[in-house]
mmCIF file of C-alpha atoms and ligand atoms in Angstrom:
data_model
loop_
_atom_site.group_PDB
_atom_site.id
_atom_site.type_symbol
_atom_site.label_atom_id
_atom_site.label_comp_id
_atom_site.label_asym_id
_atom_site.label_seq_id
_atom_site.Cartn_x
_atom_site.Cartn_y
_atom_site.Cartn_z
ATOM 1 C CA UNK A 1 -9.245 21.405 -3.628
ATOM 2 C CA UNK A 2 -6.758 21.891 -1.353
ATOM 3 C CA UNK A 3 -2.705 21.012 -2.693
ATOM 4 C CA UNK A 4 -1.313 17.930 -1.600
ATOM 5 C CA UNK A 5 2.004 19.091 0.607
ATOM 6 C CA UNK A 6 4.449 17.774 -2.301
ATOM 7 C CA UNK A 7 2.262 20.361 -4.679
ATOM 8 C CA UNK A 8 2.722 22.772 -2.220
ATOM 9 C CA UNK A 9 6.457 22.281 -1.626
ATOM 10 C CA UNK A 10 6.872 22.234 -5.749
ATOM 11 C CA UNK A 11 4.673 25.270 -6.565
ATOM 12 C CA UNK A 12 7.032 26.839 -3.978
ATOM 13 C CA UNK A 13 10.344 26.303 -5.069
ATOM 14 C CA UNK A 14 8.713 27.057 -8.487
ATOM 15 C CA UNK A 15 7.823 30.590 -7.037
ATOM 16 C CA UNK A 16 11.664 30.688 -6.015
ATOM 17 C CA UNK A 17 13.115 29.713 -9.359
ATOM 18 C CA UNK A 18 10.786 32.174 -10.809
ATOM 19 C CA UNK A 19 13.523 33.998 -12.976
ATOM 20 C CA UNK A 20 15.180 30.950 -14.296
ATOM 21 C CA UNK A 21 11.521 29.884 -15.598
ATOM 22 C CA UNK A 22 10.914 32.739 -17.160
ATOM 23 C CA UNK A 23 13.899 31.465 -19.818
ATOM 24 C CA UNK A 24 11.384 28.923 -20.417
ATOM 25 C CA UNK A 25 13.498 26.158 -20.769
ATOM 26 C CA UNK A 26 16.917 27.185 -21.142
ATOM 27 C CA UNK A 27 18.491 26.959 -24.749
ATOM 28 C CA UNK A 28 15.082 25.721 -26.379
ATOM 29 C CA UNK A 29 14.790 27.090 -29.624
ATOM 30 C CA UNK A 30 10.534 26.908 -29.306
ATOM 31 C CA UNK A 31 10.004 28.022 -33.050
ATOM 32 C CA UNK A 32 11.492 24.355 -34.031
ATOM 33 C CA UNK A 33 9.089 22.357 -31.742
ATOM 34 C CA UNK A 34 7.952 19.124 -33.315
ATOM 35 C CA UNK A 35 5.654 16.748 -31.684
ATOM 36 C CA UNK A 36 8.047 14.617 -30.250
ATOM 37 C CA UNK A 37 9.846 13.406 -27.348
ATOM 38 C CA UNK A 38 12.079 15.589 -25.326
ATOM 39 C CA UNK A 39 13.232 14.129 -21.693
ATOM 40 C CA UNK A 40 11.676 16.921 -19.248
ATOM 41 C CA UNK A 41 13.249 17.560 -15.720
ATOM 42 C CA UNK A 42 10.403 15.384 -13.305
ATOM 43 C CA UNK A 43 7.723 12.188 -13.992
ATOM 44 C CA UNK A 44 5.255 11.131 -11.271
ATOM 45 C CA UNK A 45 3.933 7.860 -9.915
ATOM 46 C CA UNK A 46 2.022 6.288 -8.380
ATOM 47 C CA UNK A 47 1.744 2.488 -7.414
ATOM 48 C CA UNK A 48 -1.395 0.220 -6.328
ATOM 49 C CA UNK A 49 -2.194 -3.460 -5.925
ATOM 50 C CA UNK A 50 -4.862 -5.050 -7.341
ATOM 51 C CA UNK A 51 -7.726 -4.910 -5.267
ATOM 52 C CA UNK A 52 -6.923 -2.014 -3.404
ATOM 53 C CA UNK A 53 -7.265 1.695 -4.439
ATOM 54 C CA UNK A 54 -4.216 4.245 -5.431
ATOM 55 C CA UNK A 55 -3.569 6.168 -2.287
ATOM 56 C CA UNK A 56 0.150 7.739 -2.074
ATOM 57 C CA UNK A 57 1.551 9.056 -5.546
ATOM 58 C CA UNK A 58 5.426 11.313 -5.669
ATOM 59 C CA UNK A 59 7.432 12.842 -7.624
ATOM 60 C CA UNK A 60 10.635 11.159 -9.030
ATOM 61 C CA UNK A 61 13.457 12.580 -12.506
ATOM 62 C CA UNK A 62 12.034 11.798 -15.250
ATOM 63 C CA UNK A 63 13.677 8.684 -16.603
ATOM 64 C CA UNK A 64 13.839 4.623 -17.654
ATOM 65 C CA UNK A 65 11.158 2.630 -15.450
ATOM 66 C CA UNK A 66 11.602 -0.789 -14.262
ATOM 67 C CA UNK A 67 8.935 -3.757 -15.639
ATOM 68 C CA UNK A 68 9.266 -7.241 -15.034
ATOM 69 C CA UNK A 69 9.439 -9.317 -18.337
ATOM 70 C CA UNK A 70 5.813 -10.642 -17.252
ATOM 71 C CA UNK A 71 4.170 -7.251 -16.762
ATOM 72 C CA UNK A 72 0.023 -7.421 -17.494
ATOM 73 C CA UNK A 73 1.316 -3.858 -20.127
ATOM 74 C CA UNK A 74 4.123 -5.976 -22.020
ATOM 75 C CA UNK A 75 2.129 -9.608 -22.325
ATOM 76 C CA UNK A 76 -1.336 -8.724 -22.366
ATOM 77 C CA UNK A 77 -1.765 -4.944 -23.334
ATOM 78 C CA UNK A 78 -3.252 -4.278 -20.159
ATOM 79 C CA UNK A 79 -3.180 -0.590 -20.470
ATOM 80 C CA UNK A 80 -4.639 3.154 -21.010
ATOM 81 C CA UNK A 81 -3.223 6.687 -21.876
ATOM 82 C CA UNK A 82 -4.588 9.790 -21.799
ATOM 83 C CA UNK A 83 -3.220 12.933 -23.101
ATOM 84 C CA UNK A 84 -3.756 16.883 -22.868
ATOM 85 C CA UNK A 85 -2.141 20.091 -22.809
ATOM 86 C CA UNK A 86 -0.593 22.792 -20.312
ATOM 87 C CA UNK A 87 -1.016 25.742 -22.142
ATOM 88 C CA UNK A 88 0.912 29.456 -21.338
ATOM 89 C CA UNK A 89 -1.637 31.945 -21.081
ATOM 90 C CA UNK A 90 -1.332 35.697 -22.774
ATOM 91 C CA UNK A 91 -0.312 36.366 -19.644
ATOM 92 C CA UNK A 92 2.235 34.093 -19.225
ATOM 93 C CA UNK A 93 0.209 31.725 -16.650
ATOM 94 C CA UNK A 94 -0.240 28.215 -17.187
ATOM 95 C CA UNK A 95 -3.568 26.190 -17.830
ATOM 96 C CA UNK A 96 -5.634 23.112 -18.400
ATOM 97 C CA UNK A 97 -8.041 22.301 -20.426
ATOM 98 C CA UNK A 98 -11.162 20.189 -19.020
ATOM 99 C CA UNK A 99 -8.754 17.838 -17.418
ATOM 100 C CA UNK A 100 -11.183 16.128 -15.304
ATOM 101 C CA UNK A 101 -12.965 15.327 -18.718
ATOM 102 C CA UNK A 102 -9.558 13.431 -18.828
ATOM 103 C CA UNK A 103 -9.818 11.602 -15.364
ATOM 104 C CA UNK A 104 -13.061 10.243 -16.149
ATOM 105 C CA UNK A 105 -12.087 8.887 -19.625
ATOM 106 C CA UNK A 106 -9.357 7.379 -17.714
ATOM 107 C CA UNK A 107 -11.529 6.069 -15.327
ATOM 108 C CA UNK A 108 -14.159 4.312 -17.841
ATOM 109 C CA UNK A 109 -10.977 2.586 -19.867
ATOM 110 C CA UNK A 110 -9.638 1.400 -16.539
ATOM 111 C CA UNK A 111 -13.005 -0.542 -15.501
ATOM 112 C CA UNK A 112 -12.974 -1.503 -19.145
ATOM 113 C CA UNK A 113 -9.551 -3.497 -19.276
ATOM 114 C CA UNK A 114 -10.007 -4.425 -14.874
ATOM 115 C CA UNK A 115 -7.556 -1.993 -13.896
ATOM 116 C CA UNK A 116 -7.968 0.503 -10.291
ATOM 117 C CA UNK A 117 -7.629 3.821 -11.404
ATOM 118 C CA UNK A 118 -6.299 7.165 -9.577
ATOM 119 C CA UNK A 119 -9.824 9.453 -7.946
ATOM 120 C CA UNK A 120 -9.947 12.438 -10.187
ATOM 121 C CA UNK A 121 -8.526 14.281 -6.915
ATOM 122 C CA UNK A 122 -5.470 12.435 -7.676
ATOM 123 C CA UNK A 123 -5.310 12.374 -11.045
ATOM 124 C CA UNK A 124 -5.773 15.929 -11.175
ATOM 125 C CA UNK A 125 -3.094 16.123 -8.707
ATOM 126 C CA UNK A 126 -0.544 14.110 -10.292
ATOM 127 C CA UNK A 127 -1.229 16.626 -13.110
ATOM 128 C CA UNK A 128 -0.532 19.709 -11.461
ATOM 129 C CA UNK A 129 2.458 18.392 -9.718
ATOM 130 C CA UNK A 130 3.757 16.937 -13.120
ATOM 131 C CA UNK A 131 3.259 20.205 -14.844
ATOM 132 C CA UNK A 132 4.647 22.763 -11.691
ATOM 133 C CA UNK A 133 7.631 20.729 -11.665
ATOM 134 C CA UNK A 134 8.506 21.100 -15.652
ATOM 135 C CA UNK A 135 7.207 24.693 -15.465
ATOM 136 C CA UNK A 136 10.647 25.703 -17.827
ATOM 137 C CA UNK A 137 8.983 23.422 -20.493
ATOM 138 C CA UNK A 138 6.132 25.015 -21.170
ATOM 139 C CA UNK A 139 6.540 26.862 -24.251
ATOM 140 C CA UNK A 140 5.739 30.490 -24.438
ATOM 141 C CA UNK A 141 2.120 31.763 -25.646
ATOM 142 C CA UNK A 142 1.760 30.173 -29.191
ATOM 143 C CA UNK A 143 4.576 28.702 -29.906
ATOM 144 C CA UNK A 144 3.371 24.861 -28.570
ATOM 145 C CA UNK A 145 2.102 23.411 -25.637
ATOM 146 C CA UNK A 146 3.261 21.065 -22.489
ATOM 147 C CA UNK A 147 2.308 17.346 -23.816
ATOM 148 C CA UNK A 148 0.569 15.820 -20.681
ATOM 149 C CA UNK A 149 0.657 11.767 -21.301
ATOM 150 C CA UNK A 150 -1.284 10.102 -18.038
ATOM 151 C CA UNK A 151 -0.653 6.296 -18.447
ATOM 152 C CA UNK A 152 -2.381 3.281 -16.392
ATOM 153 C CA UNK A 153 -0.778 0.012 -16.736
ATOM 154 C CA UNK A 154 -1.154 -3.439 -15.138
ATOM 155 C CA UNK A 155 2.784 -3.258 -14.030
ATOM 156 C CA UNK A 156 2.934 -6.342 -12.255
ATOM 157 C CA UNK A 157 3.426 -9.785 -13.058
ATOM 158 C CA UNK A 158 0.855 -12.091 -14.997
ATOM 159 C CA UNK A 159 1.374 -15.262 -16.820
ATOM 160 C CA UNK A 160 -2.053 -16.975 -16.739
ATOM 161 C CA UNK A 161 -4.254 -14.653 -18.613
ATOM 162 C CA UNK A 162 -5.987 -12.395 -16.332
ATOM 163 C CA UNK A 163 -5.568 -8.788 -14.630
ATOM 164 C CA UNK A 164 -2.051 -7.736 -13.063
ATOM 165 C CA UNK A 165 -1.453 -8.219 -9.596
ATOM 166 C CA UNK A 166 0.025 -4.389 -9.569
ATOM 167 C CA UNK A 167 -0.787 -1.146 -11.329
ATOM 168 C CA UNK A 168 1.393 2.150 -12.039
ATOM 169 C CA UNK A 169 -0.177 5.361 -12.595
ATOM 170 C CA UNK A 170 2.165 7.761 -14.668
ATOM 171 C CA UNK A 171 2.381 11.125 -15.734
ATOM 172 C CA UNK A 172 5.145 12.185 -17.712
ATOM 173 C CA UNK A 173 5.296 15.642 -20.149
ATOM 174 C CA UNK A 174 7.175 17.190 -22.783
ATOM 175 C CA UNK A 175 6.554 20.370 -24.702
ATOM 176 C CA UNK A 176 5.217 19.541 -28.591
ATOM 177 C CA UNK A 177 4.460 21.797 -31.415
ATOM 178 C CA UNK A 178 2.612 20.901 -34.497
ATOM 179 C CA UNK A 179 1.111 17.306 -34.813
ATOM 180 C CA UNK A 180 1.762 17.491 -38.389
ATOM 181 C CA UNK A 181 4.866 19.144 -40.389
ATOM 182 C CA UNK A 182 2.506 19.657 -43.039
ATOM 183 C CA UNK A 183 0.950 22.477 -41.032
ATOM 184 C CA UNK A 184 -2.712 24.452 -41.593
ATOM 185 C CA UNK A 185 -4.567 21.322 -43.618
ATOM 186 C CA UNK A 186 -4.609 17.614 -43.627
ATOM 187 C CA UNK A 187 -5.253 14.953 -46.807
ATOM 188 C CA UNK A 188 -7.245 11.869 -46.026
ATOM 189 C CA UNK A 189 -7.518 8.686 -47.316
ATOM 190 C CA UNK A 190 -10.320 6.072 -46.748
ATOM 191 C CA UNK A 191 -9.126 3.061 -45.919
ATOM 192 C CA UNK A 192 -11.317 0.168 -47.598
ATOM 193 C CA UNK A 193 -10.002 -3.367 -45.809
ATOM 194 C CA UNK A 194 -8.591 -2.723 -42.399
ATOM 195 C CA UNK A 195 -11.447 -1.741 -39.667
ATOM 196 C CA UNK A 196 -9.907 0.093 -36.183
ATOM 197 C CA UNK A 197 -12.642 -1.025 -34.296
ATOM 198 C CA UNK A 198 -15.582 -3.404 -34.083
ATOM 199 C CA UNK A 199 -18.698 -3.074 -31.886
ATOM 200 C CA UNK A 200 -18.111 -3.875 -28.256
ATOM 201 C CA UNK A 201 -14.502 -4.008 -28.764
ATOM 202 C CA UNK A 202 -11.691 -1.328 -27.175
ATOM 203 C CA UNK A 203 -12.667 1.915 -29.983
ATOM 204 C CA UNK A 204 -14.185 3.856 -27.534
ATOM 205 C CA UNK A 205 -11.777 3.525 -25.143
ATOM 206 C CA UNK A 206 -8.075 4.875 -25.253
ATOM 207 C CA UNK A 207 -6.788 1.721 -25.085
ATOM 208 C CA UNK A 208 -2.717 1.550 -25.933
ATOM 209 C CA UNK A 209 -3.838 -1.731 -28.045
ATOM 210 C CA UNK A 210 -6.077 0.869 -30.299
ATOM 211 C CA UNK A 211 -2.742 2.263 -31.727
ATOM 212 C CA UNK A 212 -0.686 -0.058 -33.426
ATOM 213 C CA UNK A 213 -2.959 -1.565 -35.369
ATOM 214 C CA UNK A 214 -3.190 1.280 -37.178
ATOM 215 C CA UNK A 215 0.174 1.879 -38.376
ATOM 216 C CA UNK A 216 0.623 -0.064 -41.229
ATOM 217 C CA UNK A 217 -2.344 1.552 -43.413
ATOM 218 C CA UNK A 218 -0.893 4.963 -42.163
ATOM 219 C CA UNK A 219 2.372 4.291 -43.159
ATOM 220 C CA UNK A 220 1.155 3.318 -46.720
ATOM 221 C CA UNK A 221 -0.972 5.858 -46.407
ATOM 222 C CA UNK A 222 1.598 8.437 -45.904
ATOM 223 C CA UNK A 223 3.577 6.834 -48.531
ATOM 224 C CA UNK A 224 1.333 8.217 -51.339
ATOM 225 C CA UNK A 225 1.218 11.452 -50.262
ATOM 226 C CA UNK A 226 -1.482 11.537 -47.285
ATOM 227 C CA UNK A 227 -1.231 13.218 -44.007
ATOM 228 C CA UNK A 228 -3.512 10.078 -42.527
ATOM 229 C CA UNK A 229 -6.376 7.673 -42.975
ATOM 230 C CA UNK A 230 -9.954 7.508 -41.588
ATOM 231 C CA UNK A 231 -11.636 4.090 -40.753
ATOM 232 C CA UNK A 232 -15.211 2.584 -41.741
ATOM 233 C CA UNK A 233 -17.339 1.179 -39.517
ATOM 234 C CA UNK A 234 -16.591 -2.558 -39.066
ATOM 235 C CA UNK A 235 -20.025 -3.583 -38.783
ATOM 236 C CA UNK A 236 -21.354 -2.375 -42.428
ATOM 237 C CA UNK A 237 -18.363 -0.826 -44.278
ATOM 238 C CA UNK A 238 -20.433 2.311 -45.301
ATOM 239 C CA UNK A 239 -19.795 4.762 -42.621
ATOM 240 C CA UNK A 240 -17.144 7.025 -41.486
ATOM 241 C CA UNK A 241 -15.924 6.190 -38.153
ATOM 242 C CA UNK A 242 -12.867 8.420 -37.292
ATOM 243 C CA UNK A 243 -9.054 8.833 -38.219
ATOM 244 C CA UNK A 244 -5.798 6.844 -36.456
ATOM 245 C CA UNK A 245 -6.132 9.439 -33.955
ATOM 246 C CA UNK A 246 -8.784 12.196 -34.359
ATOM 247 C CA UNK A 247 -12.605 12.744 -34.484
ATOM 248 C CA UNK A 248 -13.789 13.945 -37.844
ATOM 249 C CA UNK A 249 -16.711 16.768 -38.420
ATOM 250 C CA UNK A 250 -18.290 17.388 -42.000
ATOM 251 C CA UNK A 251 -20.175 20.731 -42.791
ATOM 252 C CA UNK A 252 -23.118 21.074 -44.713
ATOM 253 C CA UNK A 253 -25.434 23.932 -45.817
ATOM 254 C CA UNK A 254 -24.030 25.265 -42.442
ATOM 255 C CA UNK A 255 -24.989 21.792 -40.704
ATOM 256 C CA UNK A 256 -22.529 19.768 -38.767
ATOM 257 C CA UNK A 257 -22.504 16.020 -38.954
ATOM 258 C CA UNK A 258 -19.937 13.867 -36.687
ATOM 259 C CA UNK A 259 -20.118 10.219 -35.537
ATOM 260 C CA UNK A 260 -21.621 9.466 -32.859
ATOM 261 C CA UNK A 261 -18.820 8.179 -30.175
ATOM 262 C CA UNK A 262 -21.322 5.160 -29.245
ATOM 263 C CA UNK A 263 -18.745 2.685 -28.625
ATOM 264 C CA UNK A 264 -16.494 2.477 -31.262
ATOM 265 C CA UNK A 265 -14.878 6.167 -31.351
ATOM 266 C CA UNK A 266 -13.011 7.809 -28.789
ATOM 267 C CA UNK A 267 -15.099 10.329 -26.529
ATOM 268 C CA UNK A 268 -12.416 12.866 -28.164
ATOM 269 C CA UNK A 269 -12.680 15.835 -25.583
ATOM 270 C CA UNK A 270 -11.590 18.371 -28.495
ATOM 271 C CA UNK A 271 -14.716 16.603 -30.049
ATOM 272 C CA UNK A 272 -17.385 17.509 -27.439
ATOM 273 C CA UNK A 273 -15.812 20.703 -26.754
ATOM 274 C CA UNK A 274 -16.204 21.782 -30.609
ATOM 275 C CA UNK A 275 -19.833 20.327 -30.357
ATOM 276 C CA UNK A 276 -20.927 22.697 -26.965
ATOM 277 C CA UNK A 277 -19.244 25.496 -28.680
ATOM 278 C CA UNK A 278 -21.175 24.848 -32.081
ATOM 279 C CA UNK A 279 -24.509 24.540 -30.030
ATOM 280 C CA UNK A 280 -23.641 27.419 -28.772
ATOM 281 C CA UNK A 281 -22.981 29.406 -31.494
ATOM 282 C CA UNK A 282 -26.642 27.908 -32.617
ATOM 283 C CA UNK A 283 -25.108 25.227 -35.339
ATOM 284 C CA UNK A 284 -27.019 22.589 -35.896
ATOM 285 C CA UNK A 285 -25.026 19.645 -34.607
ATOM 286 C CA UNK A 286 -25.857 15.993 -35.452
ATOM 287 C CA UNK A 287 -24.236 13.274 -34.104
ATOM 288 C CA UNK A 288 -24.946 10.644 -36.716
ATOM 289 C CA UNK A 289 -23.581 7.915 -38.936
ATOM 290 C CA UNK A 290 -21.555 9.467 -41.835
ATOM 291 C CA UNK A 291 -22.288 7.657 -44.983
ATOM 292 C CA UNK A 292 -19.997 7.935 -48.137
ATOM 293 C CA UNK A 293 -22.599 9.956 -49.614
ATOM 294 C CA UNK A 294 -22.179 12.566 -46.868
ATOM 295 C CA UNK A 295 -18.504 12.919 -47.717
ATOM 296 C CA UNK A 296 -18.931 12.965 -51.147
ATOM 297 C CA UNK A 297 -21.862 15.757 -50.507
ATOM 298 C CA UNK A 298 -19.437 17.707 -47.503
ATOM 299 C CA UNK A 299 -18.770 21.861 -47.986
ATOM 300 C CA UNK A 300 -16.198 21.627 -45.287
ATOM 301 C CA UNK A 301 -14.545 19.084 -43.450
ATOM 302 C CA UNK A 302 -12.324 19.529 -40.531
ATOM 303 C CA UNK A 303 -10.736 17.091 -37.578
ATOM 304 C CA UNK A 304 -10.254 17.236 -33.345
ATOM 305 C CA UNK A 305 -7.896 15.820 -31.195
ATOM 306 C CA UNK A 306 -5.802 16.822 -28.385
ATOM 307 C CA UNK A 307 -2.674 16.666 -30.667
ATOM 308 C CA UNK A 308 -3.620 17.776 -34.123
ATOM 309 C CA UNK A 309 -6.330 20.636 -32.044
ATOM 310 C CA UNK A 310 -8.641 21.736 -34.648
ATOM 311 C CA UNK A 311 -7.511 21.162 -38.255
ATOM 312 C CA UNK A 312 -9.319 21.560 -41.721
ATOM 313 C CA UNK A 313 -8.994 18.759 -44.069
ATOM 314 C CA UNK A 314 -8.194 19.882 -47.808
ATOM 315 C CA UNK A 315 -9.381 16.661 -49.491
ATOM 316 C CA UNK A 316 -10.163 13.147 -49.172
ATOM 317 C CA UNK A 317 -9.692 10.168 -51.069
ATOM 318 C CA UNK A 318 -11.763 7.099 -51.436
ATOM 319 C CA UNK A 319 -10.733 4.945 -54.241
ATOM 320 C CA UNK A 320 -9.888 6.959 -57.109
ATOM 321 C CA UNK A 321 -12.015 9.639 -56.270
ATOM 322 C CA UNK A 322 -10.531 12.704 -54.601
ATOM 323 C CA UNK A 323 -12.762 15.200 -52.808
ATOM 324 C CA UNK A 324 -11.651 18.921 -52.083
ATOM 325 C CA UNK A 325 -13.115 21.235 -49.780
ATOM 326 C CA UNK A 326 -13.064 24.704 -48.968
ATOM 327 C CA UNK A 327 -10.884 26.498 -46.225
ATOM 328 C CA UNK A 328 -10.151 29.884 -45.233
ATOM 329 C CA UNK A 329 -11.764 32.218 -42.573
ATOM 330 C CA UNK A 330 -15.733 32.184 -44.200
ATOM 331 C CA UNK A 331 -16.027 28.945 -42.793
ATOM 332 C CA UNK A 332 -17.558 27.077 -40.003
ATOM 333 C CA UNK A 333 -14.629 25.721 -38.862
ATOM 334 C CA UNK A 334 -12.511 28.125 -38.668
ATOM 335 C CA UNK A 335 -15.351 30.221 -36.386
ATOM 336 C CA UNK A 336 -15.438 26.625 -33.897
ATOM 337 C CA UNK A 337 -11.800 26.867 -34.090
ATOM 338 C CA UNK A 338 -10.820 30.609 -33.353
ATOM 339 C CA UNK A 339 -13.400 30.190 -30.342
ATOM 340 C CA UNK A 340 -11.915 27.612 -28.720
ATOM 341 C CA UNK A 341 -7.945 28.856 -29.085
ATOM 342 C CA UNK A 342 -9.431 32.036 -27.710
ATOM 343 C CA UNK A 343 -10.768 29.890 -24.183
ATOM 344 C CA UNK A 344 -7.227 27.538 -24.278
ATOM 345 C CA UNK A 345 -5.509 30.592 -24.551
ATOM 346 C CA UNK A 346 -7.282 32.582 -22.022
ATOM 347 C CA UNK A 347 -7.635 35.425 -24.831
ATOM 348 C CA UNK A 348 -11.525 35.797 -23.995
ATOM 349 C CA UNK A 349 -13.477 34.739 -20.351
ATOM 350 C CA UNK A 350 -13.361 31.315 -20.216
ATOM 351 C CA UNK A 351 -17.604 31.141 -19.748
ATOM 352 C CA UNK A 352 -17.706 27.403 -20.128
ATOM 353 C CA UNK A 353 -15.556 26.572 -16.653
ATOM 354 C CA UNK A 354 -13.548 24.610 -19.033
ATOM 355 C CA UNK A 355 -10.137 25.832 -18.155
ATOM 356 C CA UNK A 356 -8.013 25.476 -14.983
ATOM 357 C CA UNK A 357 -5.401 28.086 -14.023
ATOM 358 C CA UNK A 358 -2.066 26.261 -12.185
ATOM 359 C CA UNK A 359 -0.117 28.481 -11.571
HETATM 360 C C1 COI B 1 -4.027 12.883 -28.529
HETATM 361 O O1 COI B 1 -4.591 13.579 -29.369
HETATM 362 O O2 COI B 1 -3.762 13.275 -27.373
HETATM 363 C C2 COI B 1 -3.634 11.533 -28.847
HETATM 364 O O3 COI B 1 -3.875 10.649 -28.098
HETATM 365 C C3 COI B 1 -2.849 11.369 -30.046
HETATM 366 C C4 COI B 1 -1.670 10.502 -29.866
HETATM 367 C C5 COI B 1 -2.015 9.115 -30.289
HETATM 368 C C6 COI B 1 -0.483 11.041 -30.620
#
């Protein structure tokens, strides 16, 4: 794919200010990186109507946007994020990971909630461009990542209830380190009342409305002592369904059971990533409802998501009754995980195609 001109201009005077990236990012201190916001130097956009398709996207300083009170985003939720990672290399370049797996997640929320979205050409664009431009915020090799949040949003005005007149494609980033303070293991709680998704609803969609909903029950959650919750399945109440923001994987007798994302879970990328590589390792996989009894049952249990990567869970809670599990480097997960740091990181040959060099 050739680079748009504005790419080509950017990875240039990137090339120039070559010395002043290699700082990477002035007075950062990188070994206090938290996942959370810190303004970078450049955002892109892009604007469309509705109706017509996304066609010239730039560059602007990353800063405060402009909405009218009546935007589709602010009245009607009429919106979708994405998110993934530029990650430095062991060599110091700078990569994606399966970010086209990320354009067409976009693109199957967008139809979802009526919204045009960006080709993966331009999406995959708008990334690059996003990412060449904040070069001096990508953190060194293993000390965090560049946070790539795509949003779509119905940006124009709507008062009757219907899709937005006008839609804003936007790519902001900003360099995160661990999802959770609490570091190498996670303890979950299973939330008995409130359901984060119900069959043919938004669930398997990344749908900004997903989000909220959630936060009460995590905050409680959190509260007791938990790092976060995971849902049941809205239809029955038995199954496990996922967490506020992560796919969950169970190990048994060296078998690996997840949920399958029919609908109601998010497509998770990490998810289907730590599946190919399990395949591949010759796991067996299932993708399958998760009953109580299966987590009661589970040797190891461990979680995927663009933010919290690969992480084992310690325990879980239902009720009263608290479940450990084991960790440490004999198990399953921590094979799936050292397997796919080592592609992210370009460590081994990257055998999947999964990764895309930038720089
Ligand atoms: C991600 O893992 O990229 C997410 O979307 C998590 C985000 C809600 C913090």
């Amino acid at each position: 794919m050739p680079p748009s001109p504005a790419l080509q201009a950017i990875s240039e005077s990137a090339v120039q200010g070559h010395e002043a990236d290699e700082k990477y990012g002035d007075a950062m201190n990188w070994d206090e990186l938290e996942f959370g916001v810190i303004p970078t130097d450049y955002m892109y956009i892009m604007k469309c109507s509705n109706g017509d398709d996304f066609s010239q996207g730039h560059l602007t300083p990353y800063g405060k946007i402009e909405l009218s009170p009546s935007a589709g985003i602010l009245n009607y939720g009429q919106g979708i994020f994405e998110g993934l990672k530029a990650i430095r290399t062991k060599d110091g370049r700078i990569q994606l990971f399966r970010p086209e797996e990320n354009a067409l997640r976009m693109k199957m929320g967008a139809e979802r909630l009526c919204m045009p979205s960006p080709s993966t050409h331009q999406f995959l664009d708008a990334l690059k461009q996003t990412v060449l431009a904040n070069k001096r915020w990508v953190p060194p090799q293993g000390k965090g990542a560049l946070y790539i949040r795509p949003l779509l949003m119905g940006s124009g005005p709507a008062l009757g209830l219907g899709p937005a007149p006008e839609y804003t494609f936007l790519v902001y980033a900003t360099p995160v380190g661990s999802y959770h303070k609490c570091g190498a293991t996670m303890n979950l709680y299973i939330e008995n009342e409130v359901r984060r998704a119900i069959p043919g609803g938004t669930g398997g969609i990344k749908s900004i409305t997903n989000y909220s909903p959630v936060f009460e029950v995590v905050k409680k959650a959190r509260a007791k002592g938990f790092t976060d919750v995971l849902f049941l399945d809205a239809a029955t109440g038995k199954n496990i369904e996922e967490a506020s923001m992560f796919n969950i994987f169970f190990v048994k007798d060296n078998v690996i059971l997840t949920p399958p994302a029919n609908g109601t879970i998010l497509p998770g990328i990490t998810r289907k990533s730590i599946i190919e590589i399990a395949r591949d390792l010759n796991y067996l996989v299932k993708e399958r409802d998760v009953p109580l009894e299966d987590v009661l049952a589970a040797d190891e249990v461990f979680c995927t998501g663009t933010a919290v990567e690969v992480t084992a869970v310690a325990s879980i809670t239902y009720q009263d009754k608290r479940i450990e599990y084991k960790s440490g480097e004999e198990t399953v997960f921590h094979k799936l995980r050292v397997v796919l740091k080592e592609i992210q990181t370009g460590v081994v040959e990257d055998k999947m195609d999964w990764t895309m060099l930038i720089d």
